[in-house]
Amino acid sequence: MSVLSEPYFHNEEAAFERLEAIVWPEGPVCPKCGNCEQSRITRVTGATARTALRRCLECKKQFTVKVGTVFESSHVPLHKWWQAAHLLASSKKGISAHQLHRTLQVQYKTAWFMFHRLREAMRDGVLSPMGGNGKQVEVDETYIGRMKGAPVTRGGSHKNSVVTLVERGGRARSFHVDTARMGNVMPIVRANIARESALMTDESGIYRRAGHDFASHDVVTHSKEEYVRYEGEKTIHTNTVEGYYSIFKRGMKGVYQHCGEQHLHRYLAEFDFRYSNRIALGVDDNNRTVKAMAGIVGKRLKYRDSSGVGAE
């Protein structure tokens, strides 16, 4: 049996029931006044009533589970949102909006905006430090795409700069920065990595003062073709974060092909989400989709706020 044969991928009633179980695990909550008294929330029935429509007897407002989420005001059937979420969450290097528009038989603009809403849902906003006592966190920077209007140079000054922190055996957290220099990168490193962690970087001068902020700071010198070094029980390398970039760049160049600078943070959220919720950490495709759908609450992304069409 195919994964996509589940009822909520095809039936609108089942799609709403599945989403309600995730967003309202203890029963409906009015998004207008916050009322959660089940006896004061009724289901609206009738031939003209929308699917899963409810009415709050406290504030007299009607609502569905989509209100107050990235799905609010969307005319796309909810079962197609489930299909899109599963395709995006289960595709290791992503899936293009053109592919989604052909698969779901929606307009390209609709598919493009659907994916950006789902990427917004994947942004977890977690602020807790990565790493900890006895754990290693690797940090590196890379360059992707081209900044609008910037002349092409031999270095990376005309490209978008990305900094990524990866905890070995754990999650990833990426940031789009104006330029990859110490003044931009080190505040991010200090704010997102626990001081008890062992920091691993390459020989970039950006990190030359990092040893004062963490339990240890070990460096591999790539310019001398040093990619891994063993010191007692310690394995020093940045291969984990390099592996993350391998997946990220294959997706951005091979699937999405182009990304405007104003959208880069959402693409980073997508790749961070899949990496941080991978099979090695016990999260399969179905669980990853559910986690993505759980992130829809309290977020809105209007089409005019997404700066129009242009990512893929």
mmCIF file with all atom_site columns, C-alpha atoms in Angstrom, residues 167-260:
data_model
loop_
_atom_site.group_PDB
_atom_site.id
_atom_site.type_symbol
_atom_site.label_atom_id
_atom_site.label_alt_id
_atom_site.label_comp_id
_atom_site.label_asym_id
_atom_site.label_entity_id
_atom_site.label_seq_id
_atom_site.pdbx_PDB_ins_code
_atom_site.Cartn_x
_atom_site.Cartn_y
_atom_site.Cartn_z
_atom_site.occupancy
_atom_site.B_iso_or_equiv
_atom_site.pdbx_formal_charge
_atom_site.auth_seq_id
_atom_site.auth_comp_id
_atom_site.auth_asym_id
_atom_site.auth_atom_id
_atom_site.pdbx_PDB_model_num
ATOM 1  C CA . GLU A 1 167 ? 25.818 19.283 16.210 1.00 0.00 ? 167 GLU A CA 1
ATOM 2  C CA . ARG A 1 168 ? 27.373 15.885 15.541 1.00 0.00 ? 168 ARG A CA 1
ATOM 3  C CA . GLY A 1 169 ? 24.629 13.306 15.671 1.00 0.00 ? 169 GLY A CA 1
ATOM 4  C CA . GLY A 1 170 ? 22.046 16.066 16.098 1.00 0.00 ? 170 GLY A CA 1
ATOM 5  C CA . ARG A 1 171 ? 20.462 19.067 14.474 1.00 0.00 ? 171 ARG A CA 1
ATOM 6  C CA . ALA A 1 172 ? 21.534 21.831 12.102 1.00 0.00 ? 172 ALA A CA 1
ATOM 7  C CA . ARG A 1 173 ? 20.913 25.565 12.274 1.00 0.00 ? 173 ARG A CA 1
ATOM 8  C CA . SER A 1 174 ? 21.696 27.891 9.359  1.00 0.00 ? 174 SER A CA 1
ATOM 9  C CA . PHE A 1 175 ? 21.773 31.666 8.970  1.00 0.00 ? 175 PHE A CA 1
ATOM 10 C CA . HIS A 1 176 ? 21.896 34.015 6.021  1.00 0.00 ? 176 HIS A CA 1
ATOM 11 C CA . VAL A 1 177 ? 24.394 36.793 6.818  1.00 0.00 ? 177 VAL A CA 1
ATOM 12 C CA . ASP A 1 178 ? 25.325 39.935 4.908  1.00 0.00 ? 178 ASP A CA 1
ATOM 13 C CA . THR A 1 179 ? 28.984 38.942 4.735  1.00 0.00 ? 179 THR A CA 1
ATOM 14 C CA . ALA A 1 180 ? 30.928 36.069 6.269  1.00 0.00 ? 180 ALA A CA 1
ATOM 15 C CA . ARG A 1 181 ? 33.209 38.051 8.574  1.00 0.00 ? 181 ARG A CA 1
ATOM 16 C CA . MET A 1 182 ? 33.997 37.795 12.254 1.00 0.00 ? 182 MET A CA 1
ATOM 17 C CA . GLY A 1 183 ? 31.672 40.628 13.276 1.00 0.00 ? 183 GLY A CA 1
ATOM 18 C CA . ASN A 1 184 ? 28.667 38.843 11.707 1.00 0.00 ? 184 ASN A CA 1
ATOM 19 C CA . VAL A 1 185 ? 29.511 35.197 12.357 1.00 0.00 ? 185 VAL A CA 1
ATOM 20 C CA . MET A 1 186 ? 30.865 35.070 15.915 1.00 0.00 ? 186 MET A CA 1
ATOM 21 C CA . PRO A 1 187 ? 27.799 36.655 17.594 1.00 0.00 ? 187 PRO A CA 1
ATOM 22 C CA . ILE A 1 188 ? 25.705 33.899 15.964 1.00 0.00 ? 188 ILE A CA 1
ATOM 23 C CA . VAL A 1 189 ? 28.144 31.213 17.112 1.00 0.00 ? 189 VAL A CA 1
ATOM 24 C CA . ARG A 1 190 ? 28.206 32.498 20.694 1.00 0.00 ? 190 ARG A CA 1
ATOM 25 C CA . ALA A 1 191 ? 24.416 32.863 20.882 1.00 0.00 ? 191 ALA A CA 1
ATOM 26 C CA . ASN A 1 192 ? 23.602 29.417 19.489 1.00 0.00 ? 192 ASN A CA 1
ATOM 27 C CA . ILE A 1 193 ? 26.244 27.078 20.950 1.00 0.00 ? 193 ILE A CA 1
ATOM 28 C CA . ALA A 1 194 ? 26.532 26.112 24.609 1.00 0.00 ? 194 ALA A CA 1
ATOM 29 C CA . ARG A 1 195 ? 29.825 27.198 26.177 1.00 0.00 ? 195 ARG A CA 1
ATOM 30 C CA . GLU A 1 196 ? 30.493 23.636 27.365 1.00 0.00 ? 196 GLU A CA 1
ATOM 31 C CA . SER A 1 197 ? 30.685 22.415 23.751 1.00 0.00 ? 197 SER A CA 1
ATOM 32 C CA . ALA A 1 198 ? 33.766 21.471 21.763 1.00 0.00 ? 198 ALA A CA 1
ATOM 33 C CA . LEU A 1 199 ? 33.913 23.714 18.684 1.00 0.00 ? 199 LEU A CA 1
ATOM 34 C CA . MET A 1 200 ? 35.259 22.392 15.380 1.00 0.00 ? 200 MET A CA 1
ATOM 35 C CA . THR A 1 201 ? 36.106 24.715 12.464 1.00 0.00 ? 201 THR A CA 1
ATOM 36 C CA . ASP A 1 202 ? 38.457 25.076 9.548  1.00 0.00 ? 202 ASP A CA 1
ATOM 37 C CA . GLU A 1 203 ? 41.385 27.491 9.602  1.00 0.00 ? 203 GLU A CA 1
ATOM 38 C CA . SER A 1 204 ? 39.324 30.563 8.674  1.00 0.00 ? 204 SER A CA 1
ATOM 39 C CA . GLY A 1 205 ? 40.351 33.694 10.552 1.00 0.00 ? 205 GLY A CA 1
ATOM 40 C CA . ILE A 1 206 ? 36.709 34.280 11.467 1.00 0.00 ? 206 ILE A CA 1
ATOM 41 C CA . TYR A 1 207 ? 37.089 31.799 14.339 1.00 0.00 ? 207 TYR A CA 1
ATOM 42 C CA . ARG A 1 208 ? 40.584 32.656 15.566 1.00 0.00 ? 208 ARG A CA 1
ATOM 43 C CA . ARG A 1 209 ? 39.277 34.018 18.896 1.00 0.00 ? 209 ARG A CA 1
ATOM 44 C CA . ALA A 1 210 ? 36.637 31.335 19.448 1.00 0.00 ? 210 ALA A CA 1
ATOM 45 C CA . GLY A 1 211 ? 38.773 29.350 21.860 1.00 0.00 ? 211 GLY A CA 1
ATOM 46 C CA . HIS A 1 212 ? 37.978 31.795 24.661 1.00 0.00 ? 212 HIS A CA 1
ATOM 47 C CA . ASP A 1 213 ? 34.218 31.140 24.394 1.00 0.00 ? 213 ASP A CA 1
ATOM 48 C CA . PHE A 1 214 ? 33.988 27.340 24.459 1.00 0.00 ? 214 PHE A CA 1
ATOM 49 C CA . ALA A 1 215 ? 35.373 24.298 26.234 1.00 0.00 ? 215 ALA A CA 1
ATOM 50 C CA . SER A 1 216 ? 37.747 23.755 23.336 1.00 0.00 ? 216 SER A CA 1
ATOM 51 C CA . HIS A 1 217 ? 38.329 24.918 19.787 1.00 0.00 ? 217 HIS A CA 1
ATOM 52 C CA . ASP A 1 218 ? 39.956 22.536 17.324 1.00 0.00 ? 218 ASP A CA 1
ATOM 53 C CA . VAL A 1 219 ? 40.917 23.394 13.760 1.00 0.00 ? 219 VAL A CA 1
ATOM 54 C CA . VAL A 1 220 ? 41.554 21.383 10.613 1.00 0.00 ? 220 VAL A CA 1
ATOM 55 C CA . THR A 1 221 ? 43.747 23.048 7.994  1.00 0.00 ? 221 THR A CA 1
ATOM 56 C CA . HIS A 1 222 ? 42.110 22.409 4.639  1.00 0.00 ? 222 HIS A CA 1
ATOM 57 C CA . SER A 1 223 ? 44.701 24.507 2.799  1.00 0.00 ? 223 SER A CA 1
ATOM 58 C CA . LYS A 1 224 ? 47.271 21.851 3.782  1.00 0.00 ? 224 LYS A CA 1
ATOM 59 C CA . GLU A 1 225 ? 44.920 19.037 2.740  1.00 0.00 ? 225 GLU A CA 1
ATOM 60 C CA . GLU A 1 226 ? 44.169 18.137 6.333  1.00 0.00 ? 226 GLU A CA 1
ATOM 61 C CA . TYR A 1 227 ? 40.562 16.981 6.625  1.00 0.00 ? 227 TYR A CA 1
ATOM 62 C CA . VAL A 1 228 ? 40.580 14.844 9.761  1.00 0.00 ? 228 VAL A CA 1
ATOM 63 C CA . ARG A 1 229 ? 42.919 14.590 12.735 1.00 0.00 ? 229 ARG A CA 1
ATOM 64 C CA . TYR A 1 230 ? 42.946 12.287 15.749 1.00 0.00 ? 230 TYR A CA 1
ATOM 65 C CA . GLU A 1 231 ? 44.073 13.449 19.163 1.00 0.00 ? 231 GLU A CA 1
ATOM 66 C CA . GLY A 1 232 ? 43.567 10.692 21.711 1.00 0.00 ? 232 GLY A CA 1
ATOM 67 C CA . GLU A 1 233 ? 39.835 9.938  21.734 1.00 0.00 ? 233 GLU A CA 1
ATOM 68 C CA . LYS A 1 234 ? 39.017 13.186 19.963 1.00 0.00 ? 234 LYS A CA 1
ATOM 69 C CA . THR A 1 235 ? 38.223 13.191 16.219 1.00 0.00 ? 235 THR A CA 1
ATOM 70 C CA . ILE A 1 236 ? 38.731 16.631 14.723 1.00 0.00 ? 236 ILE A CA 1
ATOM 71 C CA . HIS A 1 237 ? 37.030 17.471 11.418 1.00 0.00 ? 237 HIS A CA 1
ATOM 72 C CA . THR A 1 238 ? 34.280 19.530 9.805  1.00 0.00 ? 238 THR A CA 1
ATOM 73 C CA . ASN A 1 239 ? 33.027 16.724 7.579  1.00 0.00 ? 239 ASN A CA 1
ATOM 74 C CA . THR A 1 240 ? 29.560 16.733 9.170  1.00 0.00 ? 240 THR A CA 1
ATOM 75 C CA . VAL A 1 241 ? 28.802 20.331 8.257  1.00 0.00 ? 241 VAL A CA 1
ATOM 76 C CA . GLU A 1 242 ? 30.406 19.784 4.853  1.00 0.00 ? 242 GLU A CA 1
ATOM 77 C CA . GLY A 1 243 ? 28.004 16.872 4.356  1.00 0.00 ? 243 GLY A CA 1
ATOM 78 C CA . TYR A 1 244 ? 25.105 19.172 5.189  1.00 0.00 ? 244 TYR A CA 1
ATOM 79 C CA . TYR A 1 245 ? 26.324 21.646 2.568  1.00 0.00 ? 245 TYR A CA 1
ATOM 80 C CA . SER A 1 246 ? 26.606 18.820 0.050  1.00 0.00 ? 246 SER A CA 1
ATOM 81 C CA . ILE A 1 247 ? 22.885 18.098 0.382  1.00 0.00 ? 247 ILE A CA 1
ATOM 82 C CA . PHE A 1 248 ? 21.991 21.795 0.526  1.00 0.00 ? 248 PHE A CA 1
ATOM 83 C CA . LYS A 1 249 ? 23.887 22.735 -2.641 1.00 0.00 ? 249 LYS A CA 1
ATOM 84 C CA . ARG A 1 250 ? 22.666 19.724 -4.607 1.00 0.00 ? 250 ARG A CA 1
ATOM 85 C CA . GLY A 1 251 ? 19.137 20.782 -3.776 1.00 0.00 ? 251 GLY A CA 1
ATOM 86 C CA . MET A 1 252 ? 19.613 24.478 -4.467 1.00 0.00 ? 252 MET A CA 1
ATOM 87 C CA . LYS A 1 253 ? 21.509 23.994 -7.728 1.00 0.00 ? 253 LYS A CA 1
ATOM 88 C CA . GLY A 1 254 ? 19.974 20.769 -9.009 1.00 0.00 ? 254 GLY A CA 1
ATOM 89 C CA . VAL A 1 255 ? 16.330 21.170 -7.969 1.00 0.00 ? 255 VAL A CA 1
ATOM 90 C CA . TYR A 1 256 ? 15.597 24.832 -7.250 1.00 0.00 ? 256 TYR A CA 1
ATOM 91 C CA . GLN A 1 257 ? 18.334 26.216 -9.532 1.00 0.00 ? 257 GLN A CA 1
ATOM 92 C CA . HIS A 1 258 ? 17.743 29.811 -8.446 1.00 0.00 ? 258 HIS A CA 1
ATOM 93 C CA . CYS A 1 259 ? 16.775 31.495 -5.191 1.00 0.00 ? 259 CYS A CA 1
ATOM 94 C CA . GLY A 1 260 ? 16.287 35.203 -4.612 1.00 0.00 ? 260 GLY A CA 1
#
